[in-house]
Short mmCIF file of C-alpha atoms in Angstrom, two decimals:
data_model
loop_
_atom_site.label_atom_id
_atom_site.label_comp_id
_atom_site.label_asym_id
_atom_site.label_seq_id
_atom_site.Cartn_x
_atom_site.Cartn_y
_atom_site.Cartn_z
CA UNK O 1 159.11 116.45 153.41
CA UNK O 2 160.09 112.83 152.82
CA UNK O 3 157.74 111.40 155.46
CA UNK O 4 155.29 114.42 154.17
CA UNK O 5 155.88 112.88 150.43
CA UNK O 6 155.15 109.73 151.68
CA UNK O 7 152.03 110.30 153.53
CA UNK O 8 150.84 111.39 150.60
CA UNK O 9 151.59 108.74 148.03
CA UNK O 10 150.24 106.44 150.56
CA UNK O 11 146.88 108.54 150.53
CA UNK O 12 147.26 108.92 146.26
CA UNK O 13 147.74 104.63 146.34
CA UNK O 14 144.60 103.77 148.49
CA UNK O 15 142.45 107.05 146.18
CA UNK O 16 143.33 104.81 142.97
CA UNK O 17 142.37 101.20 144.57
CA UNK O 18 139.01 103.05 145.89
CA UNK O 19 138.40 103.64 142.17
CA UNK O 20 139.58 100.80 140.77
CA UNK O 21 137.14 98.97 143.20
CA UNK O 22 134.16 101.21 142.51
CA UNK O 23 134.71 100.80 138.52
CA UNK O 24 135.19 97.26 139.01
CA UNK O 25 131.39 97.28 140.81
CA UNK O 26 130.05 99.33 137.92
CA UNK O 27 130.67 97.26 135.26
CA UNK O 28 129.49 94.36 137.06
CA UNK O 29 126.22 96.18 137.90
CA UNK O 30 126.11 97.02 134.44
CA UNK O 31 126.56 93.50 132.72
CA UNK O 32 123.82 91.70 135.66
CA UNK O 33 121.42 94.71 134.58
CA UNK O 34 122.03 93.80 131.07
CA UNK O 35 122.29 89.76 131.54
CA UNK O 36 118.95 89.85 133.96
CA UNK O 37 116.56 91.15 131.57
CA UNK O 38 115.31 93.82 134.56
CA UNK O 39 112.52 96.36 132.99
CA UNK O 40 114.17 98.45 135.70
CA UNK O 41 117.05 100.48 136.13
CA UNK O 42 117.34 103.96 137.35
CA UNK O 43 121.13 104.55 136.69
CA UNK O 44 121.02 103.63 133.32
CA UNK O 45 118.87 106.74 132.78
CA UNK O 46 115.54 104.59 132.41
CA UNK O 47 114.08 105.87 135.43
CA UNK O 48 110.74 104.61 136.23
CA UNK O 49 110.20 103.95 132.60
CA UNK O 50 109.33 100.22 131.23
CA UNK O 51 111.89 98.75 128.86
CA UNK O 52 110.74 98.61 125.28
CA UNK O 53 112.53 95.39 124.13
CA UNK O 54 111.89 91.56 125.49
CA UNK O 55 113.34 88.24 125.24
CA UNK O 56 110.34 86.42 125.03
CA UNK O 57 109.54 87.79 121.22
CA UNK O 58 105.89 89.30 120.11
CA UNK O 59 103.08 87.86 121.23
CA UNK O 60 101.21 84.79 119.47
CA UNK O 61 97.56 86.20 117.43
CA UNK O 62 94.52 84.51 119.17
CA UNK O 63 93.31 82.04 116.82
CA UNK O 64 90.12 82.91 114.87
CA UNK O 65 87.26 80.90 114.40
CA UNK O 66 86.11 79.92 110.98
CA UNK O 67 82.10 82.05 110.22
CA UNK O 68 79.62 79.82 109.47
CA UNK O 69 75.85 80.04 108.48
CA UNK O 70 72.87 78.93 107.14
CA UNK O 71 71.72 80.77 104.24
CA UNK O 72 69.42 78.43 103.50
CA UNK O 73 66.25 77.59 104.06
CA UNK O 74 66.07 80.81 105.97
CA UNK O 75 65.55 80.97 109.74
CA UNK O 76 62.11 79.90 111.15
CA UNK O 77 60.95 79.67 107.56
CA UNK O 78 57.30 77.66 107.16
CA UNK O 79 55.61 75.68 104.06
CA UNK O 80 59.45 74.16 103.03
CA UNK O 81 59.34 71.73 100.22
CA UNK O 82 60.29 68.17 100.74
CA UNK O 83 63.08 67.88 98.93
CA UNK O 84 64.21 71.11 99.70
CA UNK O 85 68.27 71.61 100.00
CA UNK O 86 70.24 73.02 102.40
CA UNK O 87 72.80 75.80 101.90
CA UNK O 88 74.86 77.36 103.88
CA UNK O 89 78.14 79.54 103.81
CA UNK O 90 81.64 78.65 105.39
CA UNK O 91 85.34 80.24 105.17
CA UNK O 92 86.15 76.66 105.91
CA UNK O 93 84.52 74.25 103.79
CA UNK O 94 86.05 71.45 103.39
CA UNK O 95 86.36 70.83 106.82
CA UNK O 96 82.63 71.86 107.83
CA UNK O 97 79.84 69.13 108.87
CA UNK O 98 76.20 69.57 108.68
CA UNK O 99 73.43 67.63 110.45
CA UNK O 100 69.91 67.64 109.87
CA UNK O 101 67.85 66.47 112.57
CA UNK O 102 63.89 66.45 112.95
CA UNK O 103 61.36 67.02 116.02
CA UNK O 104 62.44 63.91 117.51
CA UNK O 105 66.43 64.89 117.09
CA UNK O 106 66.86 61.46 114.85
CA UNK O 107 69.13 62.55 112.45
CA UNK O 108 68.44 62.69 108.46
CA UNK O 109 70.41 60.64 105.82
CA UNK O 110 71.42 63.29 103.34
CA UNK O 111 74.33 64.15 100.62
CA UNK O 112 76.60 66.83 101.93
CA UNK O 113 78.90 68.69 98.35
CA UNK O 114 81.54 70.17 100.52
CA UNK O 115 82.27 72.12 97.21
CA UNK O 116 79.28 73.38 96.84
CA UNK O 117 78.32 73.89 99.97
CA UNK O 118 75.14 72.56 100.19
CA UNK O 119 73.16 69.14 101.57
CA UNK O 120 70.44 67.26 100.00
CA UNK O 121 67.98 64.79 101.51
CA UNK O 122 68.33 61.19 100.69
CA UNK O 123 64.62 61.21 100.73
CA UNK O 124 61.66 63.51 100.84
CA UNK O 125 61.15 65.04 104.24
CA UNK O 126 58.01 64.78 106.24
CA UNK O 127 54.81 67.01 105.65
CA UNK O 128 54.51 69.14 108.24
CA UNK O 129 57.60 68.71 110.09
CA UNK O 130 59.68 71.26 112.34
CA UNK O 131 63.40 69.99 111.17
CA UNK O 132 66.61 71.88 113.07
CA UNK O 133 70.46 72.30 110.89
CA UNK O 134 73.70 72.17 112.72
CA UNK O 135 76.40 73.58 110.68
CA UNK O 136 80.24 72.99 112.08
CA UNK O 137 83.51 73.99 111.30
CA UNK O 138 86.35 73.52 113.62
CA UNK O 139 89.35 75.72 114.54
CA UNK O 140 92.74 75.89 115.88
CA UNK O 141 93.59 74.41 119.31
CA UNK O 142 90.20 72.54 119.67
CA UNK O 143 87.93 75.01 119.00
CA UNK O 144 84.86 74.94 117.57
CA UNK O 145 82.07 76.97 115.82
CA UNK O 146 78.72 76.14 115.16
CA UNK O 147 75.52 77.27 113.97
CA UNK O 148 72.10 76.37 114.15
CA UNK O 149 68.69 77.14 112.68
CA UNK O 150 64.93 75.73 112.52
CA UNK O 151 62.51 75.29 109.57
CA UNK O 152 59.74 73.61 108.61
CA UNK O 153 57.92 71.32 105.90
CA UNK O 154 54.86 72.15 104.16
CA UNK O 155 51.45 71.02 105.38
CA UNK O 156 50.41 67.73 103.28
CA UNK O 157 48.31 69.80 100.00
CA UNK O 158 45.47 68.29 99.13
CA UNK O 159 46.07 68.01 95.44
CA UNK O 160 48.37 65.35 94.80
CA UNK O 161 48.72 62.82 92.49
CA UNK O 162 49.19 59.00 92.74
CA UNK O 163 51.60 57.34 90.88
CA UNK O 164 51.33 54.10 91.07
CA UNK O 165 53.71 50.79 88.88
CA UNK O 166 52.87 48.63 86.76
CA UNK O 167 55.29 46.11 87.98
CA UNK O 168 55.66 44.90 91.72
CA UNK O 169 58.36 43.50 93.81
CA UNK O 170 59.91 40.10 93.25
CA UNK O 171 58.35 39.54 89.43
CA UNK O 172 60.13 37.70 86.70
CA UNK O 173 59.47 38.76 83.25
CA UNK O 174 60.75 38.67 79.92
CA UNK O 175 64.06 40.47 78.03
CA UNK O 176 61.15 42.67 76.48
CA UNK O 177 59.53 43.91 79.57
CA UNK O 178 59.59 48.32 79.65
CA UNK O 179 59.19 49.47 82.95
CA UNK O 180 55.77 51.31 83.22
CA UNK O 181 54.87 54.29 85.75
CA UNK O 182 51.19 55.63 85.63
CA UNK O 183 49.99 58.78 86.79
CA UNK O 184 46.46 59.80 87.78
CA UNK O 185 46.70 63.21 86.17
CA UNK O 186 47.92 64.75 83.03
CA UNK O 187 51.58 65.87 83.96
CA UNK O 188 52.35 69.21 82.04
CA UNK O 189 55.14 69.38 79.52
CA UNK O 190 57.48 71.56 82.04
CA UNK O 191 57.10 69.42 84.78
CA UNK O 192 58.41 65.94 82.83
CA UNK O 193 62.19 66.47 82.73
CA UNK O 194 61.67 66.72 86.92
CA UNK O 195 59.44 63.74 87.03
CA UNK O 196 62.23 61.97 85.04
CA UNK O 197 65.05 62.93 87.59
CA UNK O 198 63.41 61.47 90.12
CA UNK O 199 62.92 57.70 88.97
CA UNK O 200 66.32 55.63 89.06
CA UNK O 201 66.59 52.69 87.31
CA UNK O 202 69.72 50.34 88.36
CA UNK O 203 70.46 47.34 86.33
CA UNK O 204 73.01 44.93 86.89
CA UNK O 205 74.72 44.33 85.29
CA UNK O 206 74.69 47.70 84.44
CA UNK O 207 73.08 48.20 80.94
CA UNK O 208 71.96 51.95 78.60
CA UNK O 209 68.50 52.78 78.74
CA UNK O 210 65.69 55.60 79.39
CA UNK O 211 62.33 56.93 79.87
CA UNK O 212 59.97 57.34 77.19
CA UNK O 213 56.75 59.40 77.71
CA UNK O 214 53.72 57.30 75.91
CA UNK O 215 51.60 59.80 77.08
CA UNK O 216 50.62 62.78 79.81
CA UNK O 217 49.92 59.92 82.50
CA UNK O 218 52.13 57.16 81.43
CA UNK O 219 56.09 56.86 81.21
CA UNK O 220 57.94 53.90 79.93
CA UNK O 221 61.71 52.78 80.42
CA UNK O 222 63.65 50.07 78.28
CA UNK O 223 67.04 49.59 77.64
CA UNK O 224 69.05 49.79 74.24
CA UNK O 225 69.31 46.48 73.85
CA UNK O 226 66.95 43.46 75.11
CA UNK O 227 67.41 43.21 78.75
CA UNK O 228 70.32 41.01 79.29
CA UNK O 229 68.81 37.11 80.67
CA UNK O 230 69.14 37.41 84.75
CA UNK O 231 69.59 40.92 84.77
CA UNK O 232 68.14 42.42 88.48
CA UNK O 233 66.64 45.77 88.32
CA UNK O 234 66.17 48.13 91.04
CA UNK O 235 64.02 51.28 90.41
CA UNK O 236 63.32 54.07 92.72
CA UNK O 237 60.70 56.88 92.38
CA UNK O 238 60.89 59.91 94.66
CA UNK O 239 57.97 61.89 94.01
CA UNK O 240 56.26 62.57 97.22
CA UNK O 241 56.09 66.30 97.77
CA UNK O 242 57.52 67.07 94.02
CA UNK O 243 55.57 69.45 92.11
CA UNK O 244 54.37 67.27 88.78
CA UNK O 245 51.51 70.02 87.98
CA UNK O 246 50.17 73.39 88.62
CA UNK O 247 49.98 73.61 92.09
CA UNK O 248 50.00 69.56 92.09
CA UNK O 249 52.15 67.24 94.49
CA UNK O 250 53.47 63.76 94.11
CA UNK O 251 51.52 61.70 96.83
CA UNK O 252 54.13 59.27 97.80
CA UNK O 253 57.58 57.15 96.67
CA UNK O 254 57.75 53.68 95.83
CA UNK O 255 60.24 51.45 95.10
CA UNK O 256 60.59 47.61 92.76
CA UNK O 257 62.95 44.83 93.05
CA UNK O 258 62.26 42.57 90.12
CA UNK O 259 64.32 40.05 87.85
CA UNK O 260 64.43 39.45 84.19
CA UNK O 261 64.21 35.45 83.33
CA UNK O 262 65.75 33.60 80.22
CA UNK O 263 65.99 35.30 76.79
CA UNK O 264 62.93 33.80 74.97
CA UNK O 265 62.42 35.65 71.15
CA UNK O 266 58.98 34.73 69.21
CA UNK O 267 59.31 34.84 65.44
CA UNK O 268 56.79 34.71 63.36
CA UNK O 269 56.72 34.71 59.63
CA UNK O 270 53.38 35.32 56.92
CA UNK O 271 55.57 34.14 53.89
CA UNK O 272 56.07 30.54 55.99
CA UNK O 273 53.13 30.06 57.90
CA UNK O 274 55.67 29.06 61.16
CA UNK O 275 56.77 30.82 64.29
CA UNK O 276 60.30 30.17 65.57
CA UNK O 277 60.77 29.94 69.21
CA UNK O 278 64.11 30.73 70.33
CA UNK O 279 65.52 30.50 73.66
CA UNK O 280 68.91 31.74 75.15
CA UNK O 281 69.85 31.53 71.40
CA UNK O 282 69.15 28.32 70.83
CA UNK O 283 65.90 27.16 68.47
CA UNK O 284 63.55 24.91 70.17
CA UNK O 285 60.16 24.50 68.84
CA UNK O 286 59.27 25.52 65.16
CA UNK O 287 55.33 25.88 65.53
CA UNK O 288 52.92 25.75 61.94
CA UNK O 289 50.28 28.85 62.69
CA UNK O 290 47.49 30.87 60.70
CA UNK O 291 47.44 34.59 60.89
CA UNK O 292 45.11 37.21 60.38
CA UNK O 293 43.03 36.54 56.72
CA UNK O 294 43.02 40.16 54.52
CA UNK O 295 40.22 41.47 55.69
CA UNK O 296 41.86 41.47 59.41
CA UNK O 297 45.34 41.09 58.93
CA UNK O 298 47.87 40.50 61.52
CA UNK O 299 50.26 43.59 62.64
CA UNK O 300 53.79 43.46 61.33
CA UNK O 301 55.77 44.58 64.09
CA UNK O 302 57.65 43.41 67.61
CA UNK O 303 55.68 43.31 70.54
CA UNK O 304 55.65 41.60 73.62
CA UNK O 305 53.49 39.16 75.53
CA UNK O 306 51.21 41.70 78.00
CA UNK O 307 48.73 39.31 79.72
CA UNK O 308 48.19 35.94 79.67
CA UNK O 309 44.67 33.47 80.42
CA UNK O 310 44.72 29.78 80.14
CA UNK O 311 41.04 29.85 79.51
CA UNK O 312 38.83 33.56 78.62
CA UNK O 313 36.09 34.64 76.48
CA UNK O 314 36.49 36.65 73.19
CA UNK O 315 33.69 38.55 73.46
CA UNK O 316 33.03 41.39 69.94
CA UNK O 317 29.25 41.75 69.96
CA UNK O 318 29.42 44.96 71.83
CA UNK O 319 31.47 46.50 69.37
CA UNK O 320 29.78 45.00 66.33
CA UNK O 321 26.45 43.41 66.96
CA UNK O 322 26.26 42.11 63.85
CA UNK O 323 29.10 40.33 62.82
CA UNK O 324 30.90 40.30 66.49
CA UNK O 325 31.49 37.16 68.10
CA UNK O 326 31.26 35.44 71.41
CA UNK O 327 34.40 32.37 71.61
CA UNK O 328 35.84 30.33 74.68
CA UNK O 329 39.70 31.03 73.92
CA UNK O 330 42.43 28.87 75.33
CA UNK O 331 46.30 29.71 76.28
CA UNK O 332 45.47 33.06 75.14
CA UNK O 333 48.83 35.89 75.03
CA UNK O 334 47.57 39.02 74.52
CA UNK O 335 50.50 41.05 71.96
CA UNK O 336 48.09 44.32 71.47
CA UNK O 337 45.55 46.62 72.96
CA UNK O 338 43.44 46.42 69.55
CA UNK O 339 42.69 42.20 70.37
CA UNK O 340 45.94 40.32 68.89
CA UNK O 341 46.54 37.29 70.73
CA UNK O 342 48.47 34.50 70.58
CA UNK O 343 46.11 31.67 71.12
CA UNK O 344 44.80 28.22 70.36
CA UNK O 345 42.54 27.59 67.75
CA UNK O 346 41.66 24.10 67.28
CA UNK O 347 39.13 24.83 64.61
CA UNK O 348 42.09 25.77 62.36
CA UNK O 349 44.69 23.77 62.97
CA UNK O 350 44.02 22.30 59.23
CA UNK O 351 44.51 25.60 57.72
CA UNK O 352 47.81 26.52 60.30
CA UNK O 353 51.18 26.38 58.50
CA UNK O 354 49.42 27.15 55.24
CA UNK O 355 46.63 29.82 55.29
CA UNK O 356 45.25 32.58 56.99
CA UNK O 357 41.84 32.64 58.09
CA UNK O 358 41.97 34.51 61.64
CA UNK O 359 40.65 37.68 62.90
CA UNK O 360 44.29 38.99 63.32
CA UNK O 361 45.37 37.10 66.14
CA UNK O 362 48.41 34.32 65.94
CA UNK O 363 47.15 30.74 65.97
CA UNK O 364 48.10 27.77 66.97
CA UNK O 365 47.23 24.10 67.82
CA UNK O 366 45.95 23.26 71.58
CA UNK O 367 48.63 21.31 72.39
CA UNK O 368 51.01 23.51 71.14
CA UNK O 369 49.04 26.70 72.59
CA UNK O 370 49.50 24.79 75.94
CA UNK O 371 53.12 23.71 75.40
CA UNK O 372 54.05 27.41 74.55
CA UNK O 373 51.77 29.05 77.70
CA UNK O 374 53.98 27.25 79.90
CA UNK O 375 57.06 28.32 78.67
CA UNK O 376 56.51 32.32 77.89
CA UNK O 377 56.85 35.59 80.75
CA UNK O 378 55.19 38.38 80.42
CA UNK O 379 57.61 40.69 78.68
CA UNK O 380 58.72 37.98 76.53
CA UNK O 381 59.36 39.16 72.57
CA UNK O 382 57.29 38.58 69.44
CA UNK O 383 58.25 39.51 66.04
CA UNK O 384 55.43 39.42 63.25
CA UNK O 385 56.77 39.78 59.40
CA UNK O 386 55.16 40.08 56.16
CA UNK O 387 51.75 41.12 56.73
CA UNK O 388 49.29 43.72 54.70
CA UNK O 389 49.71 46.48 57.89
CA UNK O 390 51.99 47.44 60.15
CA UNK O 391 52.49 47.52 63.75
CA UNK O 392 51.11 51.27 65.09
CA UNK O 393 52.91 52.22 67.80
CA UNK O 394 51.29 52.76 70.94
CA UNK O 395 48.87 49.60 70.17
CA UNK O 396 50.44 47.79 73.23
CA UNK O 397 53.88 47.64 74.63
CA UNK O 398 55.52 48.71 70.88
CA UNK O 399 58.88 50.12 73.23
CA UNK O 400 60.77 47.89 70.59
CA UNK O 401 59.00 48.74 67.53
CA UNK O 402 61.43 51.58 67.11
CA UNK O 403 64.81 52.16 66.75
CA UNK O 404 66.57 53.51 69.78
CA UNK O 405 67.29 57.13 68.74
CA UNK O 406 63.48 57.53 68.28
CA UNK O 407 62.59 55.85 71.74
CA UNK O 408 65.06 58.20 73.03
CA UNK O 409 63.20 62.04 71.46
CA UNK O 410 60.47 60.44 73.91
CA UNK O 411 63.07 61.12 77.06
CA UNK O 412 63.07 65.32 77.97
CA UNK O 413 66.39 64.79 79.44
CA UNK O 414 67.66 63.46 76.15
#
């Protein structure tokens, strides 16, 4: 029994360690299983089956590229306009380029408005010209996205219009001088505010002004005040391809560089027979003159010196046979379309400083005819007081014969 007894406890002792051992190896299987991150294991009950849970978290979105488009001009579109913008749509705006590049693949200048999504031409395009946008926007980790599309310009039409300057490059004139711009056609009423857009005017220093229209073919611009003395002005006109008519085209742009010269004012006065010359301010010559007798008076008004001649003909007999008149003129200034001049008239310097006895012109001596010819500009100012009739505007330069809030009911963007 004893040695049965302990036979058996023997057996029962190594049973438990076998067990122990095997529980031990379980647990250990278990935690490896659970510390390895297997997608496998059979005894857990999984089977075959994939695990439904990872260390490594979801899985990052694929990053999405921002649409773009252009929506206009449309694809493969003909006949464009010149100054034609481009617009085009983007969920990315601010961060979107566009490039406008024509048959040659030189780029254009242009304007891009990133809030408004849309790029205008510095200048008119090219008639007849095949031009191809690139619209990009970028996206995350390098990428890209770009679009592309083709048009192209209208054929030159052949109705256009010249429009041509009075003034050129590299002039000097006077504080008086408007800016002139002539067309070669009537411009309709709905087609001025346009035609106003697109002529610049930069002054520096920087002074007020606007356009005035004199009539359907002729536009003036002057400032509020009397240009400022050495004032430069820049003015640009971008008319080619721009529709000034019915069915009418601006032929070409042009551009002016031009300076304004000392501050020289011209003061003349009936009641003392004299005209005060002042310059940059400052009074330096008081000159005795005879003005226009009653039965051709003078013009009370300012105007400004137009044209000048140091020696022309006065030549009337065409317009009055009779009584016209046929005169060698020196140092003549012409102030008004109608014939008023600022000239010398030696056969009345007895009467000048103390009667009138011309045919509506301002004179003065030779000498001092001469001495003032070589001191005046073209633009320079002349203000007549105190005669039987007034200055009508539009008989010459008269931009300063009116206040400015009537110059400016000439401007249709006023």
């Amino acid at each position: 029994m004893d040695m049965y007894g302990n036979r058996s406890a023997r057996r029962s002792g190594r049973g438990r360690l076998r067990l122990a051992v095997t529980a031990v190896l379980a647990s250990t299987l278990l935690l490896t299983a659970a510390c390895s991150g297997s997608d496998k294991a059979s005894w857990q009950g999984g089977g075959d089956t994939e695990s439904t849970t990872s260390s490594a978290g979801p899985a990052a979105p694929e990053p999405t590229l921002s649409t773009v488009a252009v929506t206009s001009p449309a694809a493969d579109a003909k006949s464009v306009e010149l100054w034609s913008e481009v617009k085009y749509s983007s969920e990315d705006p601010a961060n979107t380029d566009v490039v406008v590049t024509n048959a040659k693949g030189t780029e254009v200048k242009g304007t891009l408005d990133k809030d408004k999504n849309v790029w205008v031409p510095s200048d008119s395009l090219a008639w007849g010209t095949k031009y191809t946008v690139t619209v990009t926007s970028p996206a995350a980790e390098g990428k890209t996205n770009t679009t592309s599309s083709a048009f192209t310009t209208m054929k030159e039409p052949s109705k256009i219009v010249r429009v041509t300057s009075f003034l050129g490059d590299g002039q000097t004139v006077g504080v008086g001088m408007p800016l002139i711009m002539k067309f070669a056609r009537s411009i309709p009423e709905k087609y001025r505010a346009e035609v106003e857009r697109r002529m610049t005017v930069t002054a520096t220093p920087a002074q007020e002004g606007t356009w005035r229209w004199i009539s359907a073919t002729e536009v003036h611009y002057r400032p509020k005040t009397y240009w400022e003395a050495g004032t430069k002005i820049f003015y640009n006109v971008q008319l080619k391809g721009v529709q000034i008519g019915d069915g009418w085209y601006g032929r070409s742009n042009l551009t002016v560089d031009l300076k304004i010269g000392r501050e020289m004012i011209m003061t003349v006065s009936n009641k003392t027979k004299k005209m005060t010359v002042k310059q940059d301010g400052k009074v330096i010559k008081t000159i005795p003159v005879s003005l226009g007798k009653k039965s051709t008076p003078s013009s009370s008004g300012t105007m400004v010196v137009m044209e000048k001649a140091a020696h022309t003909v006065f030549d009337t007999t065409d317009e009055d046979p009779v009584n016209g008149y046929k005169t060698p003129i020196d140092w003549a200034q012409r102030i008004t379309y109608s014939g008023q001049f600022i000239h010398a008239a030696p056969w009345s310097e007895g009467k000048q400083g103390n009667t009138n006895v011309s045919h509506g012109c301002v004179n003065v001596s030779e000498a001092l005819g001469e001495w003032l010819f070589g001191k005046t500009l073209m633009g320079d100012v002349i203000t007549v007081t105190g005669t039987e009739e007034k200055l009508k505007n539009g008989n010459g330069w008269t931009d300063w014969n009116m206040s400015w809030e009537e110059y400016k009911k000439g401007s249709y963007l006023n």
